[in-house]
């Protein structure tokens, strides 16, 4: 649910569109000189000047004069307002206060239990965390431009609620956006975690370099669940209802492992974090892995770092488990590469902690199973943002919406500060 409706008349629609166009180019490519903006928009120089002055006067842009230059460049006034990005994971809730360029100013978080805690309780905690951040930063009542909320489940983006999330009792169709809209006067946007993580990679991570600007790419999150965020020509592709990229439930031929979705042989049931931890414990119990047996014997749980340490110490079982998970994920990704032919795939999620051997197995399977043309320029790399990606991405989700063409004109009528 988006609370920012539009009832602009014709004139103000044109103003919004032009202002939005100029603002987006500065957001995407700034800081820019006025001449560059004229070139990139194709608008008349006088029009660009007029709008730049208006955007400067309401405080959405600021100028800076680079050293050794006499001309000013325009950039987003990053401190003209703030957005909150909330990331709910299986075991943790993180909330970040970000500026208008999605840089994290302050953050707070704590553990959650998605299986046992009700949505009301978790959302109330998210609200408390956001209030705490507002207070610490000394923000006034109109300083927040919006709040973005990321969920580890399929989300109906237009409605702002999760749909049929596995192992999240009480969350199915729970009106997350409406609940939060009652607490905040700013617009609220809800999306799933892989989509917002992809936005973070687009603006701040692996896909933010000039080579991939406005490119198409996939962000694959390999954690206890497995999913993909799809970016096409710089924009998130959500599909008809928001379910695009749910690759964790693609079936592995011949596998009968029961998945938490109720089907059998799903990728995440075979190669996800839970499956790996279970396989590691079984290997410890059977005596197949002396390393894992010792870890469990000391009363420690087996996590992805443990498997990576085991592999580094030469434990054959740890190496096999890591390579098998990598190749199973890679085999599914190869099908997507043949279908979608992206130039870049970014891997994130807790399985990245398995290390380079895991990534190498993914790459090997993709190259082995995809057509040569599809992989000719393909780069597969791990995310540099990792955990920060979800909160930052939730903030970027908000910025994309509030700075859409339609809305920039509206912000121009809002008093600065
Ligand atoms: Zn499944």
Short mmCIF file of C-alpha atoms and ligand atoms in Angstrom, two decimals:
data_model
loop_
_atom_site.label_atom_id
_atom_site.label_comp_id
_atom_site.label_asym_id
_atom_site.label_seq_id
_atom_site.Cartn_x
_atom_site.Cartn_y
_atom_site.Cartn_z
CA UNK A 1 0.00 0.00 0.00
CA UNK A 2 1.45 3.31 -1.04
CA UNK A 3 0.10 6.35 0.71
CA UNK A 4 1.46 8.80 -1.84
CA UNK A 5 -1.51 9.22 -4.19
CA UNK A 6 -1.62 11.66 -7.08
CA UNK A 7 -4.23 14.17 -8.10
CA UNK A 8 -1.99 16.53 -10.06
CA UNK A 9 -3.59 18.71 -12.71
CA UNK A 10 -2.08 18.98 -16.21
CA UNK A 11 0.35 21.77 -15.44
CA UNK A 12 1.70 20.27 -12.28
CA UNK A 13 1.94 16.89 -14.04
CA UNK A 14 4.34 18.45 -16.56
CA UNK A 15 6.27 20.10 -13.78
CA UNK A 16 6.51 16.77 -11.96
CA UNK A 17 7.63 14.90 -15.06
CA UNK A 18 10.33 17.41 -15.97
CA UNK A 19 11.54 17.81 -12.40
CA UNK A 20 11.46 14.04 -11.97
CA UNK A 21 13.49 13.47 -15.11
CA UNK A 22 16.17 15.95 -14.09
CA UNK A 23 16.28 14.70 -10.53
CA UNK A 24 16.62 11.06 -11.61
CA UNK A 25 19.55 11.83 -13.88
CA UNK A 26 21.29 13.60 -11.01
CA UNK A 27 20.46 10.71 -8.65
CA UNK A 28 21.79 8.13 -11.10
CA UNK A 29 24.85 9.96 -12.41
CA UNK A 30 25.52 12.96 -10.14
CA UNK A 31 27.28 15.09 -9.28
CA UNK A 32 26.75 16.68 -12.72
CA UNK A 33 27.36 20.07 -14.34
CA UNK A 34 24.27 21.79 -15.78
CA UNK A 35 25.63 21.20 -19.30
CA UNK A 36 25.75 17.44 -18.73
CA UNK A 37 22.15 17.52 -17.55
CA UNK A 38 21.13 19.39 -20.73
CA UNK A 39 22.92 16.75 -22.80
CA UNK A 40 21.46 13.78 -20.94
CA UNK A 41 17.86 15.07 -20.82
CA UNK A 42 17.67 16.77 -24.21
CA UNK A 43 15.81 19.63 -22.50
CA UNK A 44 16.45 23.31 -23.32
CA UNK A 45 19.21 24.94 -21.31
CA UNK A 46 16.79 27.55 -19.92
CA UNK A 47 14.36 24.85 -18.78
CA UNK A 48 17.13 22.93 -17.03
CA UNK A 49 18.36 26.11 -15.28
CA UNK A 50 14.88 26.98 -14.12
CA UNK A 51 14.25 23.54 -12.66
CA UNK A 52 17.69 23.32 -11.07
CA UNK A 53 17.01 26.61 -9.27
CA UNK A 54 13.66 25.30 -8.04
CA UNK A 55 15.13 22.00 -6.88
CA UNK A 56 17.93 23.91 -5.13
CA UNK A 57 15.53 26.35 -3.49
CA UNK A 58 13.38 23.57 -1.97
CA UNK A 59 16.53 21.89 -0.75
CA UNK A 60 16.33 18.64 -2.75
CA UNK A 61 19.59 19.44 -4.57
CA UNK A 62 22.77 21.07 -3.44
CA UNK A 63 25.71 22.38 -5.41
CA UNK A 64 29.42 21.93 -4.97
CA UNK A 65 32.39 23.43 -6.76
CA UNK A 66 35.07 20.83 -7.41
CA UNK A 67 38.65 21.81 -6.67
CA UNK A 68 40.29 23.61 -9.59
CA UNK A 69 36.94 24.34 -11.27
CA UNK A 70 34.88 27.51 -11.38
CA UNK A 71 31.63 25.86 -12.32
CA UNK A 72 29.27 24.26 -9.86
CA UNK A 73 28.05 20.70 -10.00
CA UNK A 74 24.64 19.57 -8.79
CA UNK A 75 23.99 16.60 -6.53
CA UNK A 76 21.23 15.21 -4.34
CA UNK A 77 21.09 17.12 -1.04
CA UNK A 78 21.71 13.93 0.90
CA UNK A 79 20.85 15.48 4.27
CA UNK A 80 17.59 17.11 3.15
CA UNK A 81 15.66 14.20 4.60
CA UNK A 82 15.93 10.63 5.80
CA UNK A 83 14.51 7.21 5.11
CA UNK A 84 14.28 4.15 7.32
CA UNK A 85 15.17 0.70 5.99
CA UNK A 86 13.96 -2.32 7.97
CA UNK A 87 15.19 -5.83 7.25
CA UNK A 88 13.45 -8.75 8.90
CA UNK A 89 15.36 -12.01 8.64
CA UNK A 90 14.69 -15.51 10.02
CA UNK A 91 16.55 -14.74 13.22
CA UNK A 92 17.22 -11.00 13.26
CA UNK A 93 15.56 -7.63 12.84
CA UNK A 94 17.77 -4.77 11.64
CA UNK A 95 16.70 -1.16 11.22
CA UNK A 96 18.80 1.57 9.62
CA UNK A 97 18.38 5.30 9.29
CA UNK A 98 19.71 6.41 5.91
CA UNK A 99 20.24 9.72 4.16
CA UNK A 100 18.80 10.52 0.73
CA UNK A 101 21.72 8.75 -0.95
CA UNK A 102 20.98 5.59 1.08
CA UNK A 103 24.11 5.89 3.20
CA UNK A 104 23.52 4.38 6.65
CA UNK A 105 23.67 7.10 9.33
CA UNK A 106 22.79 4.91 12.29
CA UNK A 107 21.40 1.43 12.85
CA UNK A 108 19.99 -0.79 15.54
CA UNK A 109 18.82 -4.39 15.68
CA UNK A 110 18.10 -7.45 17.74
CA UNK A 111 17.23 -11.14 17.58
CA UNK A 112 13.76 -12.35 16.54
CA UNK A 113 12.10 -15.73 16.37
CA UNK A 114 9.93 -15.76 13.26
CA UNK A 115 8.41 -19.11 14.15
CA UNK A 116 7.30 -18.21 17.67
CA UNK A 117 6.73 -14.43 17.72
CA UNK A 118 3.56 -12.87 16.32
CA UNK A 119 3.70 -10.27 13.50
CA UNK A 120 2.27 -7.61 15.89
CA UNK A 121 5.07 -8.14 18.33
CA UNK A 122 7.82 -8.05 15.71
CA UNK A 123 6.37 -5.02 13.92
CA UNK A 124 5.98 -3.18 17.24
CA UNK A 125 9.69 -3.80 17.86
CA UNK A 126 10.52 -2.47 14.38
CA UNK A 127 8.54 0.69 15.17
CA UNK A 128 10.40 1.08 18.49
CA UNK A 129 13.76 0.69 16.76
CA UNK A 130 12.83 3.29 14.13
CA UNK A 131 11.68 5.70 16.85
CA UNK A 132 14.94 5.14 18.71
CA UNK A 133 16.91 6.06 15.58
CA UNK A 134 14.75 9.15 14.94
CA UNK A 135 15.32 10.25 18.51
CA UNK A 136 19.08 9.65 18.46
CA UNK A 137 19.36 11.72 15.27
CA UNK A 138 17.10 14.44 16.69
CA UNK A 139 14.77 14.29 13.68
CA UNK A 140 11.68 16.49 13.39
CA UNK A 141 8.24 15.08 12.52
CA UNK A 142 8.57 15.66 8.74
CA UNK A 143 12.18 14.53 8.34
CA UNK A 144 11.30 10.98 7.26
CA UNK A 145 10.60 10.65 3.53
CA UNK A 146 9.50 7.04 3.86
CA UNK A 147 10.00 3.63 5.39
CA UNK A 148 10.92 0.46 3.52
CA UNK A 149 10.38 -3.01 4.98
CA UNK A 150 12.00 -6.17 3.70
CA UNK A 151 10.57 -9.62 4.46
CA UNK A 152 12.11 -13.07 3.94
CA UNK A 153 9.04 -14.29 2.04
CA UNK A 154 7.03 -13.76 -1.12
CA UNK A 155 5.37 -10.31 -0.97
CA UNK A 156 2.41 -8.91 -2.89
CA UNK A 157 4.14 -5.62 -3.60
CA UNK A 158 1.05 -3.60 -4.54
CA UNK A 159 -0.79 -4.70 -1.39
CA UNK A 160 2.21 -4.61 0.92
CA UNK A 161 1.80 -8.00 2.60
CA UNK A 162 3.49 -11.40 2.61
CA UNK A 163 1.74 -14.23 0.80
CA UNK A 164 1.96 -17.81 2.00
CA UNK A 165 5.36 -17.49 3.69
CA UNK A 166 6.71 -20.89 4.71
CA UNK A 167 7.40 -21.24 8.46
CA UNK A 168 6.17 -17.75 9.42
CA UNK A 169 2.95 -18.45 11.36
CA UNK A 170 0.49 -15.54 11.33
CA UNK A 171 2.21 -13.62 8.53
CA UNK A 172 0.15 -14.84 5.56
CA UNK A 173 -1.67 -11.72 4.24
CA UNK A 174 -0.79 -9.82 7.44
CA UNK A 175 -1.17 -6.14 6.40
CA UNK A 176 2.42 -5.06 7.12
CA UNK A 177 2.25 -1.82 5.10
CA UNK A 178 -1.10 -0.76 6.62
CA UNK A 179 0.11 -1.57 10.13
CA UNK A 180 3.22 0.58 9.70
CA UNK A 181 1.32 3.35 7.89
CA UNK A 182 -0.69 3.83 11.09
CA UNK A 183 2.53 4.50 12.99
CA UNK A 184 4.27 6.82 10.54
CA UNK A 185 3.07 9.80 8.54
CA UNK A 186 5.51 8.98 5.72
CA UNK A 187 4.83 6.48 2.89
CA UNK A 188 5.57 2.80 3.60
CA UNK A 189 6.76 0.20 1.08
CA UNK A 190 7.09 -3.55 1.64
CA UNK A 191 9.04 -5.95 -0.55
CA UNK A 192 10.88 -9.23 -0.25
CA UNK A 193 14.49 -9.39 0.82
CA UNK A 194 16.08 -10.45 -2.45
CA UNK A 195 14.47 -7.58 -4.37
CA UNK A 196 15.78 -4.94 -1.98
CA UNK A 197 19.18 -6.63 -1.82
CA UNK A 198 19.31 -6.39 -5.62
CA UNK A 199 18.52 -2.65 -5.38
CA UNK A 200 21.41 -2.25 -2.93
CA UNK A 201 23.79 -4.01 -5.33
CA UNK A 202 22.54 -1.78 -8.16
CA UNK A 203 23.22 1.47 -6.31
CA UNK A 204 25.94 0.62 -3.79
CA UNK A 205 27.42 -2.77 -4.56
CA UNK A 206 28.69 -5.03 -7.30
CA UNK A 207 26.39 -3.63 -10.01
CA UNK A 208 27.03 0.04 -9.19
CA UNK A 209 30.16 0.40 -11.32
CA UNK A 210 29.85 2.25 -14.67
CA UNK A 211 30.13 -1.07 -16.54
CA UNK A 212 26.83 -2.29 -15.06
CA UNK A 213 24.94 1.00 -14.70
CA UNK A 214 21.41 0.43 -16.05
CA UNK A 215 22.37 -3.16 -16.84
CA UNK A 216 20.40 -6.33 -16.17
CA UNK A 217 21.66 -8.67 -13.46
CA UNK A 218 20.58 -11.17 -10.81
CA UNK A 219 21.19 -11.13 -7.09
CA UNK A 220 21.03 -14.64 -5.68
CA UNK A 221 20.61 -14.98 -1.95
CA UNK A 222 21.76 -18.37 -0.73
CA UNK A 223 20.87 -18.72 2.93
CA UNK A 224 18.41 -20.93 4.78
CA UNK A 225 16.13 -19.97 1.90
CA UNK A 226 17.29 -19.40 -1.67
CA UNK A 227 15.87 -16.67 -3.92
CA UNK A 228 16.82 -14.28 -6.69
CA UNK A 229 16.22 -10.58 -7.26
CA UNK A 230 16.01 -9.76 -10.96
CA UNK A 231 17.03 -6.35 -12.28
CA UNK A 232 16.23 -5.56 -15.91
CA UNK A 233 17.76 -2.42 -17.41
CA UNK A 234 18.22 -0.96 -13.93
CA UNK A 235 14.71 -1.69 -12.66
CA UNK A 236 13.47 -4.50 -10.39
CA UNK A 237 11.38 -7.07 -12.20
CA UNK A 238 8.74 -8.42 -9.79
CA UNK A 239 6.53 -10.40 -12.17
CA UNK A 240 2.74 -10.27 -12.23
CA UNK A 241 2.24 -10.57 -8.45
CA UNK A 242 5.71 -10.20 -6.95
CA UNK A 243 6.79 -13.83 -7.10
CA UNK A 244 9.49 -13.50 -9.78
CA UNK A 245 12.84 -15.00 -8.79
CA UNK A 246 11.58 -17.53 -6.25
CA UNK A 247 14.21 -20.00 -7.42
CA UNK A 248 14.51 -21.86 -4.10
CA UNK A 249 11.51 -23.97 -5.04
CA UNK A 250 12.70 -25.05 -8.47
CA UNK A 251 12.76 -28.85 -8.36
CA UNK A 252 15.96 -30.89 -8.56
CA UNK A 253 15.25 -33.91 -10.77
CA UNK A 254 15.22 -37.19 -8.90
CA UNK A 255 15.44 -35.67 -5.42
CA UNK A 256 12.68 -36.49 -2.95
CA UNK A 257 13.74 -34.34 0.04
CA UNK A 258 10.66 -32.75 1.63
CA UNK A 259 10.70 -28.94 1.43
CA UNK A 260 9.06 -26.60 3.96
CA UNK A 261 6.76 -25.48 1.09
CA UNK A 262 5.26 -28.98 0.99
CA UNK A 263 6.82 -30.04 -2.33
CA UNK A 264 9.73 -32.42 -2.73
CA UNK A 265 13.19 -31.90 -4.14
CA UNK A 266 13.21 -28.07 -4.03
CA UNK A 267 16.62 -26.42 -4.40
CA UNK A 268 16.58 -24.88 -0.93
CA UNK A 269 15.55 -28.17 0.69
CA UNK A 270 18.60 -29.78 -0.92
CA UNK A 271 21.26 -27.03 -0.90
CA UNK A 272 20.00 -24.31 1.48
CA UNK A 273 21.60 -23.46 4.83
CA UNK A 274 19.28 -25.71 6.84
CA UNK A 275 19.93 -28.67 4.54
CA UNK A 276 23.69 -28.14 4.80
CA UNK A 277 23.64 -27.88 8.59
CA UNK A 278 21.55 -31.09 8.79
CA UNK A 279 23.90 -32.93 6.44
CA UNK A 280 26.89 -31.75 8.48
CA UNK A 281 25.34 -32.99 11.72
CA UNK A 282 24.57 -36.36 10.12
CA UNK A 283 28.19 -36.61 8.95
CA UNK A 284 29.39 -35.83 12.47
CA UNK A 285 27.08 -38.39 14.06
CA UNK A 286 28.10 -41.15 11.63
CA UNK A 287 31.79 -40.50 12.27
CA UNK A 288 32.37 -39.61 8.61
CA UNK A 289 33.80 -36.23 9.58
CA UNK A 290 36.20 -36.16 12.56
CA UNK A 291 36.31 -32.35 12.34
CA UNK A 292 32.53 -31.90 12.56
CA UNK A 293 32.25 -34.59 15.26
CA UNK A 294 34.69 -32.63 17.39
CA UNK A 295 32.79 -29.35 16.88
CA UNK A 296 29.48 -30.95 17.84
CA UNK A 297 31.14 -32.83 20.69
CA UNK A 298 32.16 -29.49 22.22
CA UNK A 299 28.46 -28.52 22.17
CA UNK A 300 28.80 -26.02 19.30
CA UNK A 301 26.29 -25.79 16.45
CA UNK A 302 27.52 -26.27 12.90
CA UNK A 303 27.18 -23.08 10.85
CA UNK A 304 28.59 -22.01 7.50
CA UNK A 305 31.83 -20.68 9.04
CA UNK A 306 32.36 -24.06 10.70
CA UNK A 307 32.08 -25.84 7.35
CA UNK A 308 34.50 -23.33 5.78
CA UNK A 309 37.00 -23.90 8.62
CA UNK A 310 36.64 -27.65 8.23
CA UNK A 311 37.26 -27.45 4.48
CA UNK A 312 40.30 -25.22 5.07
CA UNK A 313 41.68 -27.80 7.51
CA UNK A 314 41.34 -30.47 4.81
CA UNK A 315 38.23 -32.27 6.12
CA UNK A 316 36.95 -34.20 3.09
CA UNK A 317 33.30 -34.22 4.20
CA UNK A 318 33.22 -30.42 4.63
CA UNK A 319 34.79 -29.98 1.18
CA UNK A 320 32.25 -32.36 -0.37
CA UNK A 321 29.26 -30.68 1.28
CA UNK A 322 30.38 -27.24 0.14
CA UNK A 323 31.09 -28.34 -3.44
CA UNK A 324 27.82 -30.26 -3.69
CA UNK A 325 25.74 -27.27 -2.49
CA UNK A 326 27.61 -25.00 -4.92
CA UNK A 327 27.07 -27.30 -7.87
CA UNK A 328 23.37 -27.86 -7.09
CA UNK A 329 22.77 -24.11 -6.87
CA UNK A 330 24.93 -23.57 -9.96
CA UNK A 331 22.94 -26.15 -11.96
CA UNK A 332 19.70 -24.25 -11.32
CA UNK A 333 21.41 -20.94 -12.07
CA UNK A 334 22.69 -22.33 -15.37
CA UNK A 335 19.08 -22.74 -16.51
CA UNK A 336 18.41 -19.12 -15.59
CA UNK A 337 21.53 -17.97 -17.43
CA UNK A 338 20.40 -19.79 -20.56
CA UNK A 339 17.01 -18.15 -20.25
CA UNK A 340 17.99 -14.63 -19.14
CA UNK A 341 21.62 -14.17 -20.26
CA UNK A 342 22.61 -11.63 -17.57
CA UNK A 343 26.13 -10.13 -17.68
CA UNK A 344 26.39 -10.30 -13.88
CA UNK A 345 25.25 -12.54 -11.03
CA UNK A 346 25.88 -11.39 -7.48
CA UNK A 347 25.83 -14.03 -4.73
CA UNK A 348 24.80 -13.08 -1.21
CA UNK A 349 23.38 -14.77 1.88
CA UNK A 350 24.95 -16.82 4.65
CA UNK A 351 26.31 -19.51 2.30
CA UNK A 352 28.81 -16.95 0.98
CA UNK A 353 30.65 -17.63 4.27
CA UNK A 354 31.45 -21.08 2.87
CA UNK A 355 34.21 -19.30 0.98
CA UNK A 356 35.81 -19.31 -2.44
CA UNK A 357 35.37 -23.07 -2.92
CA UNK A 358 31.56 -22.60 -2.83
CA UNK A 359 31.66 -19.78 -5.39
CA UNK A 360 34.01 -21.77 -7.62
CA UNK A 361 31.57 -24.72 -7.61
CA UNK A 362 28.72 -22.42 -8.60
CA UNK A 363 30.77 -20.91 -11.42
CA UNK A 364 31.91 -24.33 -12.65
CA UNK A 365 28.33 -25.63 -12.86
CA UNK A 366 27.07 -22.52 -14.60
CA UNK A 367 29.85 -22.58 -17.20
CA UNK A 368 29.47 -26.32 -17.69
CA UNK A 369 25.68 -26.21 -18.13
CA UNK A 370 25.08 -22.92 -19.96
CA UNK A 371 25.58 -22.15 -23.61
CA UNK A 372 28.94 -20.54 -24.52
CA UNK A 373 27.31 -17.35 -25.78
CA UNK A 374 25.31 -16.95 -22.54
CA UNK A 375 28.47 -17.16 -20.44
CA UNK A 376 30.82 -15.28 -22.80
CA UNK A 377 30.84 -12.11 -20.65
CA UNK A 378 29.23 -13.50 -17.51
CA UNK A 379 30.72 -12.42 -14.19
CA UNK A 380 29.72 -14.27 -11.01
CA UNK A 381 30.88 -12.51 -7.87
CA UNK A 382 30.03 -12.33 -4.21
CA UNK A 383 28.28 -9.36 -2.68
CA UNK A 384 30.42 -6.83 -0.87
CA UNK A 385 27.40 -5.53 1.06
CA UNK A 386 26.17 -8.82 2.57
CA UNK A 387 24.08 -8.10 5.73
CA UNK A 388 24.03 -4.34 5.11
CA UNK A 389 22.43 -4.97 1.71
CA UNK A 390 18.94 -5.62 3.06
CA UNK A 391 18.53 -2.48 5.21
CA UNK A 392 20.26 -0.29 2.63
CA UNK A 393 18.12 -1.83 -0.11
CA UNK A 394 14.92 -1.23 1.86
CA UNK A 395 15.97 2.43 2.04
CA UNK A 396 16.67 2.51 -1.72
CA UNK A 397 13.23 0.99 -2.37
CA UNK A 398 11.75 4.04 -0.63
CA UNK A 399 13.99 6.49 -2.51
CA UNK A 400 13.02 4.96 -5.87
CA UNK A 401 9.36 5.43 -5.02
CA UNK A 402 9.41 8.88 -3.42
CA UNK A 403 11.72 10.21 -6.14
CA UNK A 404 9.68 8.76 -8.98
CA UNK A 405 8.80 11.24 -11.75
CA UNK A 406 5.32 11.62 -10.32
CA UNK A 407 6.43 12.42 -6.81
CA UNK A 408 9.36 14.81 -7.23
CA UNK A 409 6.97 17.61 -8.20
CA UNK A 410 5.05 16.99 -5.00
CA UNK A 411 8.23 17.16 -2.94
CA UNK A 412 9.01 20.50 -4.62
CA UNK A 413 5.87 21.89 -3.03
CA UNK A 414 6.88 20.62 0.40
CA UNK A 415 8.62 23.17 2.59
CA UNK A 416 12.38 22.63 2.89
CA UNK A 417 13.93 21.22 6.10
ZN1 LIG B 1 9.92 -25.80 -1.81
#
